[in-house]
Amino acid sequence: MTVADFIDLASDTKTRPTAAMRAAMAAAEVGDERAHEDPSVNRLLERCAALLGKEAAVFLPSGTMANEIALAVHCRPGDAVLCDATSHLIGFEGGGPAALAGVMIEPIAGRRGIFDASALRAAIRADVPHAPRQRLVVAEQTSNLGGGAVWPRATLDEVAATAHEARLATHMDGARLLNACIASGVAAAEHARGWDSVWIDFSKGLGAPGGAVLAGTRAFCDEAFRIKLRWGGAMRQSGIIAAACEYALDHHVERLAEDHANARRFAGLIAGAAGITIAADDVQTNLVYFDVEAGGAGAFVAALQARGVRMVAMGPSRVRAVTHLDVDAGAIERAAAVVRALCEEKRRNAS
């Protein structure tokens, strides 16, 4: 099997820069980003601040750093952050909220990674000395463990208003915000309008090799930049990466619709395969989750990889496949055929 034959559906972070993106990177005008002298970075920040409807923005190496810096700016050690129980903050950032910002996480049980204003009200308590001070509410758009579910704009507005009424700040983990924009037809600034800070990731569906932009008020971003330097996030001539991000904004946003269509197609093709349980109608963006036999996810993804298709076990029985720009419709058809063949082989062996 050649590298070209391998179908990688493990994550949209597996994308590689296209030839045209590489050319844009090679041609990038650069300067010292730490001193605000990189013209490519400065142009990207102005563009992203406008895109997200915020005063200013900060360029960062990764989305995880964007989340962690936002917590450190909004909160003080010992404060509490309210977010959905399935949030990226809890499960995929190496304990960063506690280790870096010194905050406690107070999870809210939502549905598919989304909680509403009533659930938030139930979680908000009086500010008393013996309990952690609640300081921040976080929403993840789209919800990863929610299967790429899109927060409705009305829900975002109501949750943000409820938080602000309780004098809590708001932060949007916008790792796949542009997927939500394409799926919903709602502009990024509209999704983020009630949220004090928000970021977008360029290394997922947009296909850049790295980079994230965190946006908010000028004062918020000034403090975020200070923490970025403290944590070693300055990248000097980072216009090379910023050029890839700007290329992605120009060429890879609208095409996210192809990833969504491929995800729906994949879900439909494997629905009904022996031993698979999937809610195909729940696929809204580029994430597809399904269940296999109890405790069998690890063996299932290992068997798939041996056949040239990579997915990820997200629990004892849960499997995730993620579509992206390196996987076209033909590859989706082939991947689904491999899944169906494996399921049929397991069915025959069991009987």
Coordinates of N, CA and C in Angstrom, one line a residue, residues 45 48-50 52-58 70 73-74 170-172 192 195-200 213-224:
L45 N -4.2 39.5 11.5 CA -4.9 39.9 12.7 C -6.0 40.9 12.4
C48 N -8.9 38.9 10.8 CA -9.6 38.0 11.8 C -10.4 38.8 12.8
A49 N -9.9 39.9 13.3 CA -10.6 40.7 14.2 C -11.9 41.2 13.5
A50 N -11.9 41.6 12.3 CA -13.1 42.0 11.5 C -14.0 40.8 11.3
L52 N -14.4 38.2 13.1 CA -15.0 37.8 14.4 C -15.7 38.9 15.1
G53 N -15.7 40.1 14.5 CA -16.4 41.2 15.1 C -15.8 41.7 16.4
K54 N -14.5 41.7 16.5 CA -13.8 42.1 17.8 C -12.8 43.3 17.5
E55 N -12.4 43.9 18.5 CA -11.5 45.1 18.4 C -10.1 44.7 17.9
A56 N -9.6 43.6 18.4 CA -8.2 43.2 18.2 C -8.0 41.7 18.2
A57 N -6.8 41.3 17.9 CA -6.6 39.8 17.8 C -5.1 39.6 18.1
V58 N -4.8 38.3 18.5 CA -3.4 37.9 18.8 C -3.2 36.6 18.0
A70 N -6.8 32.5 27.2 CA -8.1 33.1 27.5 C -8.5 32.9 28.9
V73 N -6.4 35.1 31.2 CA -6.8 36.5 31.1 C -8.1 36.8 31.9
H74 N -9.0 35.9 31.6 CA -10.4 36.1 32.2 C -10.4 35.8 33.7
T170 N -17.4 35.6 29.1 CA -17.7 34.5 28.1 C -16.6 34.3 27.2
H171 N -16.3 33.0 26.8 CA -15.3 32.7 25.9 C -15.8 31.6 25.0
M172 N -15.5 31.8 23.7 CA -15.9 30.7 22.7 C -14.6 30.0 22.2
A192 N -20.3 34.9 17.4 CA -19.4 35.4 18.5 C -19.9 36.7 19.1
W195 N -19.9 37.1 22.9 CA -18.8 36.4 23.6 C -17.6 37.3 23.7
D196 N -17.1 37.4 24.9 CA -16.0 38.4 25.1 C -14.7 38.0 24.4
S197 N -14.4 36.8 24.2 CA -13.3 36.3 23.5 C -13.6 35.1 22.6
V198 N -12.9 35.0 21.6 CA -13.2 33.9 20.6 C -11.9 33.6 19.8
W199 N -11.7 32.4 19.4 CA -10.6 32.1 18.5 C -11.0 31.2 17.4
I200 N -10.2 31.2 16.3 CA -10.4 30.2 15.2 C -9.1 29.5 15.0
V213 N -5.9 32.2 15.9 CA -6.0 33.7 16.2 C -7.1 33.8 17.2
L214 N -6.7 34.5 18.3 CA -7.6 34.8 19.5 C -8.0 36.2 19.4
A215 N -9.3 36.5 19.6 CA -9.7 37.9 19.4 C -10.6 38.3 20.6
G216 N -10.6 39.6 20.8 CA -11.4 40.2 21.9 C -11.2 41.7 21.9
T217 N -11.4 42.3 23.1 CA -11.2 43.7 23.2 C -9.7 44.0 23.1
R218 N -9.3 45.3 22.9 CA -7.9 45.7 22.8 C -7.2 45.4 24.1
A219 N -7.9 45.7 25.3 CA -7.3 45.4 26.6 C -7.1 43.9 26.8
F220 N -8.1 43.1 26.4 CA -8.0 41.6 26.5 C -6.8 41.1 25.7
C221 N -6.6 41.6 24.5 CA -5.6 41.1 23.6 C -4.2 41.6 24.1
D222 N -4.1 42.8 24.6 CA -2.8 43.3 25.2 C -2.4 42.3 26.3
E223 N -3.3 41.9 27.2 CA -2.9 41.0 28.2 C -2.6 39.6 27.7
A224 N -3.4 39.2 26.7 CA -3.2 37.9 26.0 C -1.8 37.9 25.4

